[in-house]
Short mmCIF file of C-alpha atoms in Angstrom, two decimals:
data_model
loop_
_atom_site.label_atom_id
_atom_site.label_comp_id
_atom_site.label_asym_id
_atom_site.label_seq_id
_atom_site.Cartn_x
_atom_site.Cartn_y
_atom_site.Cartn_z
CA MET A 399 -23.64 -61.16 136.06
CA GLY A 400 -21.08 -58.86 137.55
CA LEU A 401 -20.11 -55.21 135.53
CA THR A 402 -16.43 -56.64 135.02
CA SER A 403 -17.19 -60.46 134.57
CA GLN A 404 -16.05 -62.26 131.44
CA SER A 405 -19.17 -63.87 130.66
CA LEU A 406 -20.82 -60.32 130.50
CA GLU A 407 -18.59 -59.09 127.92
CA ILE A 408 -18.80 -62.20 125.91
CA THR A 409 -22.54 -62.02 126.14
CA VAL A 410 -22.64 -58.44 124.50
CA ILE A 411 -20.29 -58.94 122.25
CA VAL A 412 -22.15 -61.88 120.72
CA LEU A 413 -25.43 -59.80 120.84
CA ALA A 414 -23.58 -56.96 118.94
CA VAL A 415 -22.47 -59.38 116.33
CA VAL A 416 -25.79 -60.83 115.97
CA CYS A 417 -27.60 -57.33 115.78
CA VAL A 418 -24.95 -56.48 113.04
CA ALA A 419 -25.68 -59.65 111.02
CA ALA A 420 -29.47 -59.32 111.49
CA THR A 421 -29.25 -55.59 110.33
CA VAL A 422 -27.50 -56.58 107.26
CA TRP A 423 -29.59 -59.39 106.50
CA LEU A 424 -32.91 -57.68 107.14
CA TRP A 425 -31.67 -54.54 105.15
CA PRO A 426 -33.31 -55.29 101.76
CA ARG A 427 -36.71 -55.78 103.26
CA LEU A 428 -36.43 -52.69 105.20
CA SER A 429 -35.65 -50.42 102.14
CA ARG A 430 -39.20 -50.49 100.71
CA ASN A 431 -41.21 -47.29 101.21
CA GLY A 432 -43.67 -46.53 104.06
CA TRP A 433 -43.30 -45.46 107.56
CA ARG A 434 -43.29 -48.86 109.05
CA HIS A 435 -39.98 -49.62 107.01
CA VAL A 436 -38.67 -46.40 107.61
CA LEU A 437 -39.08 -46.82 111.51
CA GLY A 438 -37.60 -50.33 111.00
CA ARG A 439 -34.51 -48.90 109.33
CA LEU A 440 -33.91 -46.28 112.18
CA GLY A 441 -34.71 -48.97 114.97
CA ALA A 442 -32.08 -51.56 113.24
CA ILE A 443 -29.41 -48.68 113.13
CA VAL A 444 -30.15 -47.63 116.95
CA VAL A 445 -30.22 -51.22 117.96
CA THR A 446 -27.07 -51.88 116.25
CA GLN A 447 -25.33 -48.72 117.43
CA LEU A 448 -26.00 -49.39 120.98
CA SER A 449 -24.88 -53.08 120.89
CA ILE A 450 -21.56 -51.98 119.45
CA VAL A 451 -21.05 -49.20 122.06
CA SER A 452 -22.09 -51.40 125.02
CA ALA A 453 -19.69 -53.94 123.94
CA LEU A 454 -16.88 -51.54 123.41
CA ALA A 455 -17.79 -49.71 126.91
CA LEU A 456 -17.71 -53.00 128.71
CA ALA A 457 -14.35 -53.90 127.33
CA VAL A 458 -12.75 -50.55 128.00
CA ASN A 459 -14.27 -50.53 131.52
CA ALA A 460 -12.98 -54.13 132.32
CA ASN A 461 -9.50 -53.01 131.22
CA PHE A 462 -9.40 -49.43 133.11
CA GLU A 463 -11.83 -50.43 135.82
CA PHE A 464 -13.64 -47.16 136.04
CA TYR A 465 -16.54 -48.70 137.85
CA GLY A 466 -16.32 -52.02 139.51
CA ASN A 467 -19.63 -52.96 139.96
CA TRP A 468 -23.36 -52.07 139.11
CA ASP A 469 -23.97 -49.92 141.95
CA GLU A 470 -20.81 -47.66 141.09
CA LEU A 471 -22.09 -47.03 137.53
CA LEU A 472 -25.74 -46.65 138.73
CA GLY A 473 -24.70 -44.26 141.79
CA ASN A 474 -26.14 -46.50 144.29
CA ASN A 475 -22.85 -46.79 146.57
CA GLU A 476 -23.51 -47.79 150.19
CA GLN A 477 -22.64 -45.16 152.86
CA ALA A 478 -19.38 -46.12 154.58
CA PRO A 479 -20.26 -47.62 158.16
CA ALA A 480 -18.85 -45.56 161.06
CA SER A 481 -17.40 -48.38 163.08
CA VAL A 482 -14.65 -50.67 162.82
CA SER A 483 -15.52 -54.39 162.99
CA GLN A 484 -12.80 -56.44 164.38
CA GLY A 485 -11.74 -60.10 163.10
CA ASP A 486 -11.80 -63.37 164.99
CA GLY A 487 -7.99 -62.86 165.85
CA GLN A 488 -6.63 -66.00 164.67
CA TYR A 489 -7.37 -66.68 160.85
CA ALA A 490 -9.40 -63.63 160.08
CA THR A 491 -9.97 -63.14 156.32
CA VAL A 492 -12.67 -60.93 154.50
CA GLY A 493 -14.76 -63.89 154.48
CA ASN A 494 -15.26 -63.61 158.11
CA ILE A 495 -15.97 -59.89 158.26
CA LYS A 496 -19.45 -59.02 157.40
CA GLY A 497 -20.40 -55.24 157.48
CA GLY A 498 -16.95 -54.09 158.24
CA LEU A 499 -14.69 -51.67 156.47
CA ILE A 500 -13.19 -54.62 154.00
CA GLN A 501 -16.22 -56.74 152.44
CA PRO A 502 -16.43 -59.33 150.05
CA ALA A 503 -16.88 -58.24 146.63
CA GLY A 504 -17.68 -59.90 143.11
CA PRO A 505 -14.61 -61.15 141.02
CA GLN A 506 -13.97 -57.68 139.52
CA GLY A 507 -12.02 -59.48 136.83
CA LEU A 508 -10.25 -61.96 139.00
CA ASP A 509 -11.89 -64.44 137.13
CA ARG A 510 -9.87 -63.48 134.10
CA VAL A 511 -6.40 -63.75 135.74
CA THR A 512 -4.39 -67.00 135.10
CA GLY A 513 -1.70 -68.39 137.55
CA LEU A 514 -3.51 -67.52 140.76
CA PRO A 515 -3.22 -69.73 143.91
CA GLN A 516 -4.97 -72.83 143.30
CA GLY A 517 -5.41 -75.41 146.13
CA PRO A 518 -5.35 -75.25 150.08
CA ALA A 519 -4.42 -71.68 151.20
CA SER A 520 -1.88 -73.16 153.86
CA LYS A 521 0.21 -74.33 150.86
CA VAL A 522 -0.26 -72.00 148.25
CA GLY A 523 -1.85 -68.81 149.50
CA LYS A 524 -4.87 -67.15 148.56
CA VAL A 525 -6.13 -63.98 146.59
CA GLU A 526 -9.44 -62.28 147.92
CA SER A 527 -11.48 -59.82 145.78
CA VAL A 528 -12.65 -57.19 148.34
CA ARG A 529 -14.29 -53.55 148.52
CA ILE A 530 -12.42 -51.10 150.98
CA ILE A 531 -14.44 -48.80 152.72
CA GLY A 532 -12.95 -45.45 154.09
CA ARG A 533 -14.26 -44.57 157.72
CA ARG A 534 -13.48 -41.05 157.35
CA THR A 535 -13.41 -40.35 153.45
CA ARG A 536 -16.50 -42.07 153.03
CA ALA A 537 -14.84 -43.80 149.97
CA ILE A 538 -15.40 -47.51 148.38
CA ASN A 539 -12.52 -48.75 146.60
CA PRO A 540 -12.23 -51.93 145.02
CA GLY A 541 -9.14 -54.15 145.97
CA PHE A 542 -7.65 -57.67 145.63
CA VAL A 543 -5.62 -58.93 148.88
CA TYR A 544 -2.97 -61.47 148.64
CA LEU A 545 -2.36 -63.67 151.67
CA PRO A 546 0.77 -65.73 151.62
CA PRO A 547 0.45 -69.46 152.62
CA GLN A 548 2.51 -68.65 156.02
CA TYR A 549 -0.90 -66.54 156.89
CA PHE A 550 -2.71 -69.65 157.23
CA GLN A 551 -0.22 -71.93 159.06
CA GLN A 552 -0.31 -72.92 162.82
CA GLN A 553 3.09 -71.80 163.13
CA PHE A 554 2.40 -68.17 162.19
CA HIS A 555 -0.80 -67.90 164.16
CA ARG A 556 0.36 -65.13 166.69
CA GLN A 557 2.20 -62.95 163.86
CA ARG A 558 1.18 -59.84 162.28
CA PHE A 559 2.54 -59.69 158.69
CA PRO A 560 4.02 -56.75 156.69
CA VAL A 561 1.93 -55.29 153.89
CA MET A 562 2.75 -53.65 150.71
CA VAL A 563 0.01 -51.61 149.15
CA VAL A 564 0.64 -51.65 145.36
CA ILE A 565 -0.99 -48.89 143.36
CA SER A 566 -2.00 -49.15 139.49
CA GLY A 567 -1.45 -46.44 137.10
CA TYR A 568 -4.40 -44.21 135.77
CA PRO A 569 -6.60 -44.87 134.33
CA GLY A 570 -5.59 -48.52 134.67
CA GLY A 571 -7.00 -50.67 137.60
CA ILE A 572 -6.32 -53.36 139.71
CA MET A 573 -6.56 -56.02 137.17
CA ASN A 574 -3.54 -54.89 135.53
CA LEU A 575 -1.42 -55.27 138.56
CA ALA A 576 -2.83 -59.08 138.86
CA GLN A 577 -3.06 -59.85 135.13
CA HIS A 578 -0.09 -57.56 133.46
CA LEU A 579 2.19 -57.25 136.42
CA GLN A 580 1.32 -60.55 138.12
CA ILE A 581 2.04 -59.19 141.48
CA PRO A 582 0.32 -62.13 143.48
CA GLN A 583 1.96 -64.74 140.90
CA ASN A 584 5.41 -63.11 141.47
CA ALA A 585 5.22 -62.67 144.95
CA GLY A 586 3.96 -66.38 145.66
CA GLN A 587 6.92 -67.54 143.57
CA LEU A 588 9.43 -65.24 145.51
CA ILE A 589 8.03 -66.30 148.76
CA ALA A 590 8.28 -70.00 147.96
CA GLN A 591 12.01 -69.44 146.92
CA GLY A 592 13.11 -67.91 150.10
CA LYS A 593 13.60 -64.32 148.43
CA MET A 594 11.04 -62.39 149.90
CA GLN A 595 9.38 -62.81 153.22
CA PRO A 596 5.82 -63.63 153.86
CA THR A 597 3.71 -60.60 153.05
CA VAL A 598 0.20 -59.56 152.80
CA ILE A 599 -0.52 -57.43 149.57
CA VAL A 600 -3.37 -55.22 148.90
CA MET A 601 -3.66 -53.92 145.15
CA VAL A 602 -5.64 -50.88 144.69
CA ARG A 603 -6.31 -48.14 142.12
CA PRO A 604 -4.99 -44.64 142.59
CA THR A 605 -8.18 -42.54 142.39
CA ILE A 606 -11.06 -42.75 144.95
CA ALA A 607 -13.38 -40.64 142.53
CA PRO A 608 -13.39 -42.34 139.18
CA PRO A 609 -13.36 -41.50 136.60
CA ARG A 610 -11.31 -38.35 138.00
CA ASP A 611 -7.59 -38.79 138.62
CA THR A 612 -7.25 -37.75 142.48
CA GLU A 613 -3.38 -38.37 142.48
CA CYS A 614 -3.42 -39.62 146.16
CA VAL A 615 -4.09 -35.54 147.19
CA ASP A 616 -6.46 -34.36 149.58
CA VAL A 617 -8.55 -31.97 147.34
CA PRO A 618 -9.82 -29.13 149.13
CA GLY A 619 -13.70 -29.55 149.43
CA GLY A 620 -13.11 -32.71 147.41
CA PRO A 621 -12.36 -36.26 147.36
CA GLN A 622 -9.75 -36.97 150.67
CA ALA A 623 -7.40 -39.41 148.66
CA GLU A 624 -4.54 -39.02 150.85
CA THR A 625 -6.29 -39.60 154.00
CA PHE A 626 -7.67 -42.55 152.32
CA PHE A 627 -4.23 -44.23 151.64
CA THR A 628 -2.40 -42.91 154.88
CA LYS A 629 -5.39 -43.60 157.47
CA ASP A 630 -8.52 -45.24 155.97
CA LEU A 631 -6.94 -48.03 154.11
CA PRO A 632 -4.41 -49.03 157.10
CA ASP A 633 -7.28 -49.21 159.53
CA ALA A 634 -9.49 -51.18 157.27
CA MET A 635 -6.82 -53.59 156.97
CA LYS A 636 -5.93 -53.74 160.48
CA SER A 637 -9.49 -54.36 161.23
CA ALA A 638 -10.02 -57.28 158.94
CA TYR A 639 -6.41 -59.04 158.75
CA ARG A 640 -3.43 -59.97 160.93
CA VAL A 641 -1.07 -57.15 159.72
CA GLY A 642 1.59 -54.97 161.34
CA HIS A 643 0.72 -52.28 163.31
CA ASP A 644 4.05 -50.34 163.15
CA PRO A 645 5.02 -48.01 160.04
CA SER A 646 8.03 -50.17 159.75
CA ALA A 647 5.68 -52.98 158.19
CA TRP A 648 4.27 -50.88 155.64
CA GLY A 649 5.32 -50.04 152.37
CA ALA A 650 3.82 -48.20 149.13
CA PHE A 651 4.41 -49.70 145.80
CA GLY A 652 3.27 -48.62 142.21
CA TYR A 653 4.16 -47.68 138.63
CA SER A 654 3.13 -44.66 136.62
CA SER A 655 0.53 -42.61 138.57
CA GLY A 656 0.72 -45.23 141.23
CA GLY A 657 4.50 -44.76 141.54
CA THR A 658 3.82 -41.08 141.95
CA CYS A 659 1.25 -41.57 144.55
CA SER A 660 3.77 -43.90 146.33
CA LEU A 661 6.57 -41.67 146.50
CA GLN A 662 4.27 -39.04 147.71
CA LEU A 663 2.60 -41.26 150.27
CA ALA A 664 5.88 -42.14 152.06
CA MET A 665 7.60 -38.88 151.76
CA ARG A 666 4.91 -36.90 153.34
CA ASN A 667 3.46 -39.30 155.48
CA PRO A 668 6.62 -41.29 157.12
CA LYS A 669 4.63 -42.28 160.18
CA ALA A 670 1.97 -44.32 157.65
CA TYR A 671 4.95 -45.93 155.15
CA THR A 672 8.61 -46.12 155.69
CA SER A 673 9.33 -47.19 152.26
CA ALA A 674 8.30 -46.70 148.63
CA VAL A 675 8.73 -48.19 145.10
CA SER A 676 8.11 -45.98 142.13
CA LEU A 677 8.31 -47.50 138.62
CA SER A 678 8.23 -44.66 136.17
CA GLY A 679 6.71 -42.28 138.61
CA ASP A 680 6.40 -38.56 138.37
CA TYR A 681 8.21 -36.54 141.15
CA ALA A 682 5.68 -33.65 141.38
CA ILE A 683 1.81 -33.44 140.67
CA LYS A 684 0.13 -31.07 138.35
CA ASP A 685 -3.32 -30.21 137.33
CA ASP A 686 -4.48 -31.57 134.02
CA LEU A 687 -7.82 -32.29 132.17
CA THR A 688 -8.34 -35.70 134.42
CA THR A 689 -7.69 -34.22 137.57
CA GLY A 690 -9.17 -31.19 137.62
CA SER A 691 -8.39 -28.59 140.32
CA LEU A 692 -6.38 -30.47 143.04
CA PHE A 693 -5.04 -27.83 144.85
CA GLY A 694 -7.24 -24.87 144.91
CA PRO A 695 -6.94 -21.37 144.03
CA GLY A 696 -4.66 -18.61 145.30
CA PRO A 697 -1.54 -18.66 147.39
CA THR A 698 -2.45 -21.23 149.63
CA GLY A 699 -3.28 -23.33 146.64
CA ALA A 700 0.07 -22.75 145.04
CA GLN A 701 1.75 -23.63 148.54
CA HIS A 702 -0.21 -26.82 148.61
CA GLN A 703 0.81 -27.56 145.12
CA ARG A 704 4.76 -26.83 146.06
CA GLU A 705 4.37 -29.26 148.88
CA HIS A 706 3.43 -32.17 146.48
CA ASP A 707 6.74 -31.38 144.50
CA LEU A 708 9.21 -33.88 145.90
CA LEU A 709 12.32 -32.08 144.49
CA TRP A 710 11.09 -28.91 146.11
CA ARG A 711 10.57 -30.96 149.39
CA LEU A 712 14.16 -32.26 149.15
CA GLN A 713 15.72 -28.92 148.83
CA ASN A 714 13.45 -26.91 151.29
CA LEU A 715 12.19 -29.48 153.93
CA PRO A 716 13.98 -31.87 156.19
CA SER A 717 14.53 -35.17 154.65
CA PRO A 718 12.10 -37.82 155.92
CA GLN A 719 13.48 -41.23 157.30
CA VAL A 720 12.42 -43.43 154.68
CA SER A 721 13.73 -45.53 152.03
CA VAL A 722 12.63 -45.65 148.17
CA LEU A 723 13.43 -47.45 145.26
CA VAL A 724 12.99 -45.46 141.78
CA ALA A 725 13.16 -47.11 138.49
CA SER A 726 13.69 -45.38 135.04
CA SER A 727 15.27 -45.99 131.65
CA ARG A 728 17.99 -43.91 129.91
CA GLN A 729 16.22 -44.17 126.58
CA GLY A 730 12.41 -44.58 126.31
CA GLU A 731 11.23 -42.76 129.70
CA SER A 732 10.43 -39.07 129.81
CA ASP A 733 11.15 -39.06 133.60
CA TYR A 734 14.84 -40.03 133.22
CA GLY A 735 16.22 -36.50 133.85
CA ASP A 736 14.08 -35.90 137.01
CA THR A 737 14.84 -39.33 138.17
CA MET A 738 18.47 -38.47 138.22
CA LYS A 739 17.82 -35.29 139.66
CA PHE A 740 15.87 -36.85 142.44
CA ILE A 741 18.57 -39.55 143.54
CA HIS A 742 21.27 -36.76 143.57
CA ALA A 743 18.79 -34.46 145.84
CA VAL A 744 18.22 -37.22 148.70
CA LYS A 745 20.09 -36.68 151.59
CA PRO A 746 20.24 -38.74 154.83
CA PRO A 747 18.45 -40.27 156.91
CA MET A 748 16.53 -40.74 153.76
CA ARG A 749 17.73 -43.34 151.53
CA VAL A 750 17.61 -44.02 147.72
CA ASP A 751 18.30 -46.90 145.52
CA SER A 752 17.43 -47.19 141.78
CA ILE A 753 16.66 -49.26 138.77
CA ILE A 754 18.08 -47.54 135.54
CA LEU A 755 17.47 -49.58 132.24
CA PRO A 756 19.41 -49.08 129.24
CA HIS A 757 16.15 -48.65 127.32
CA GLY A 758 12.53 -48.92 127.98
CA SER A 759 9.27 -47.01 127.54
CA HIS A 760 6.43 -46.46 129.44
CA GLN A 761 4.57 -49.45 129.54
CA PHE A 762 4.14 -53.12 130.84
CA GLY A 763 6.99 -54.52 129.26
CA THR A 764 9.50 -52.41 130.64
CA TRP A 765 7.62 -52.84 134.39
CA ARG A 766 7.76 -56.49 134.12
CA ARG A 767 11.49 -56.59 133.81
CA GLU A 768 11.55 -54.19 137.31
CA VAL A 769 8.78 -55.80 139.19
CA VAL A 770 10.53 -59.18 140.53
CA PRO A 771 13.59 -56.98 142.00
CA ALA A 772 11.62 -54.21 143.17
CA LEU A 773 9.34 -56.74 145.11
CA GLU A 774 12.59 -58.13 146.85
CA TRP A 775 13.74 -54.79 147.68
CA GLN A 776 10.74 -53.60 149.39
CA SER A 777 10.48 -56.92 151.09
CA GLN A 778 13.77 -56.47 152.67
CA GLN A 779 12.58 -52.87 154.16
CA LEU A 780 9.55 -54.28 156.00
CA THR A 781 9.62 -55.70 159.64
CA PHE A 782 8.64 -59.21 160.13
CA PRO A 783 7.41 -60.78 162.34
CA GLN A 784 5.37 -58.69 164.43
CA ASP A 785 3.46 -60.54 167.54
CA THR A 786 -0.29 -60.17 167.75
CA GLU A 787 0.59 -59.88 171.49
CA PRO A 788 2.93 -57.55 173.54
CA ASN A 789 6.20 -59.33 173.76
CA PRO A 790 10.00 -58.48 173.82
CA PRO A 791 11.30 -57.14 170.68
CA GLN A 792 11.71 -59.72 167.96
CA LYS A 793 15.15 -60.23 166.13
CA PRO A 794 15.37 -58.90 162.36
CA ALA A 795 14.29 -61.52 159.95
CA PRO A 796 17.20 -63.54 158.14
CA GLY A 797 18.58 -60.91 155.49
CA GLN A 798 17.54 -57.70 157.32
CA THR A 799 20.03 -55.36 159.08
CA LYS A 800 18.71 -54.23 162.47
CA GLY A 801 17.99 -50.71 161.16
CA ALA A 802 15.62 -52.14 158.40
CA ALA A 803 13.91 -54.11 161.44
CA LYS A 804 13.26 -50.92 163.34
CA GLY A 805 12.00 -49.13 159.93
CA GLN A 806 15.27 -47.44 159.62
CA ALA A 807 17.92 -47.20 157.19
CA PRO A 808 20.79 -49.42 157.60
CA ALA A 809 24.32 -47.73 158.70
CA ASP A 810 25.76 -46.80 155.44
CA ASP A 811 27.98 -43.85 154.25
CA GLN A 812 26.17 -43.87 151.07
CA SER A 813 22.63 -42.79 150.71
CA HIS A 814 22.03 -44.40 147.13
CA LYS A 815 22.97 -47.50 145.30
CA ARG A 816 21.49 -49.25 142.30
CA VAL A 817 19.37 -52.57 142.26
CA GLU A 818 19.71 -54.67 139.21
CA ALA A 819 17.04 -55.57 137.27
CA GLU A 820 16.36 -58.96 135.89
CA ARG A 821 17.56 -58.87 132.17
CA PRO A 822 15.17 -60.47 129.38
CA GLN A 823 16.30 -63.80 128.33
CA GLY A 824 17.95 -64.18 124.96
#
């Protein structure tokens, strides 16, 4: 049974209950004098405590996904391969890629999620559970990949699809993206309704070295998280799937720490991501107990940290040619003040749109209200289609401006507008 499988968690919980019941039942007999009874009592306490702690540890790990499989837990991770394996060129999916940079994985909690595509992939799409291997960073990160129905349809067999890299918060894992935010379920519905273009979505966690929070930063002498997200992950996706090669087809999307990462990735690396969505993200990265030292000591470390302060970048560096969507709440979110400062600091050619709720705290109830309009917004920023063979430039997809099709902001005197979030029913 997999480390994150529901069957293992249920089995261990049942064993814990049985151990507690057996200890209560046998305790009168073990209360007698004698070294055997003393050892019996100690054994009963140890076994009961271990069973309870194991059940709790499995439940916490299944929810936050510190470790995705037994090898990660035991430190037996494979070394990343040095070469890129290419797909079959037509309907390449992870099932066809053996020993490549994206490899099939166990369910990783996917078996717990309801509402995922059921039926022929050409009609309902598909969600794959994978391991993403960094050729440069040698990191191995768990992920889910959503493939829209069009990916498997004959009329799209020559098309490269746009990509959303959706990043969870910390210490949450990819399960939260599928179970609580329902990213693949919402995307499937929006695509079926014609409100979102067919898009490949890769769902990942923000850390590449759990349980440390790497915050999408290249740590001096440590994990190279920014390199993983801007180079390794795109290379791996391009090696296994028919996805766009131009940055205009790539966008980052996240909530909480994942939102922080998304903004950092796009603003610091506009040649990798040309749009970003941040739901309740921060605008600067700071060291804390979960991150350790991310930037290193001395003046060099201080400058490195300043460069990860997005307000500082907007005031001191040229604006990148990217589009971003930020979301916050007037009441209940601590980042509201910084969000407004960020919005007012943005200047062309960068564009910023926003979702500002009247009230909403830092939790999934708030993000579920924002995720559907945010998916629609980012879909409008991404170029589709891109041919798998050289051809004359394609016209923009319906609903796109020429600027958006080129990865540029539409010509507009305003650099900010508001996106309406779906209001709760009733």
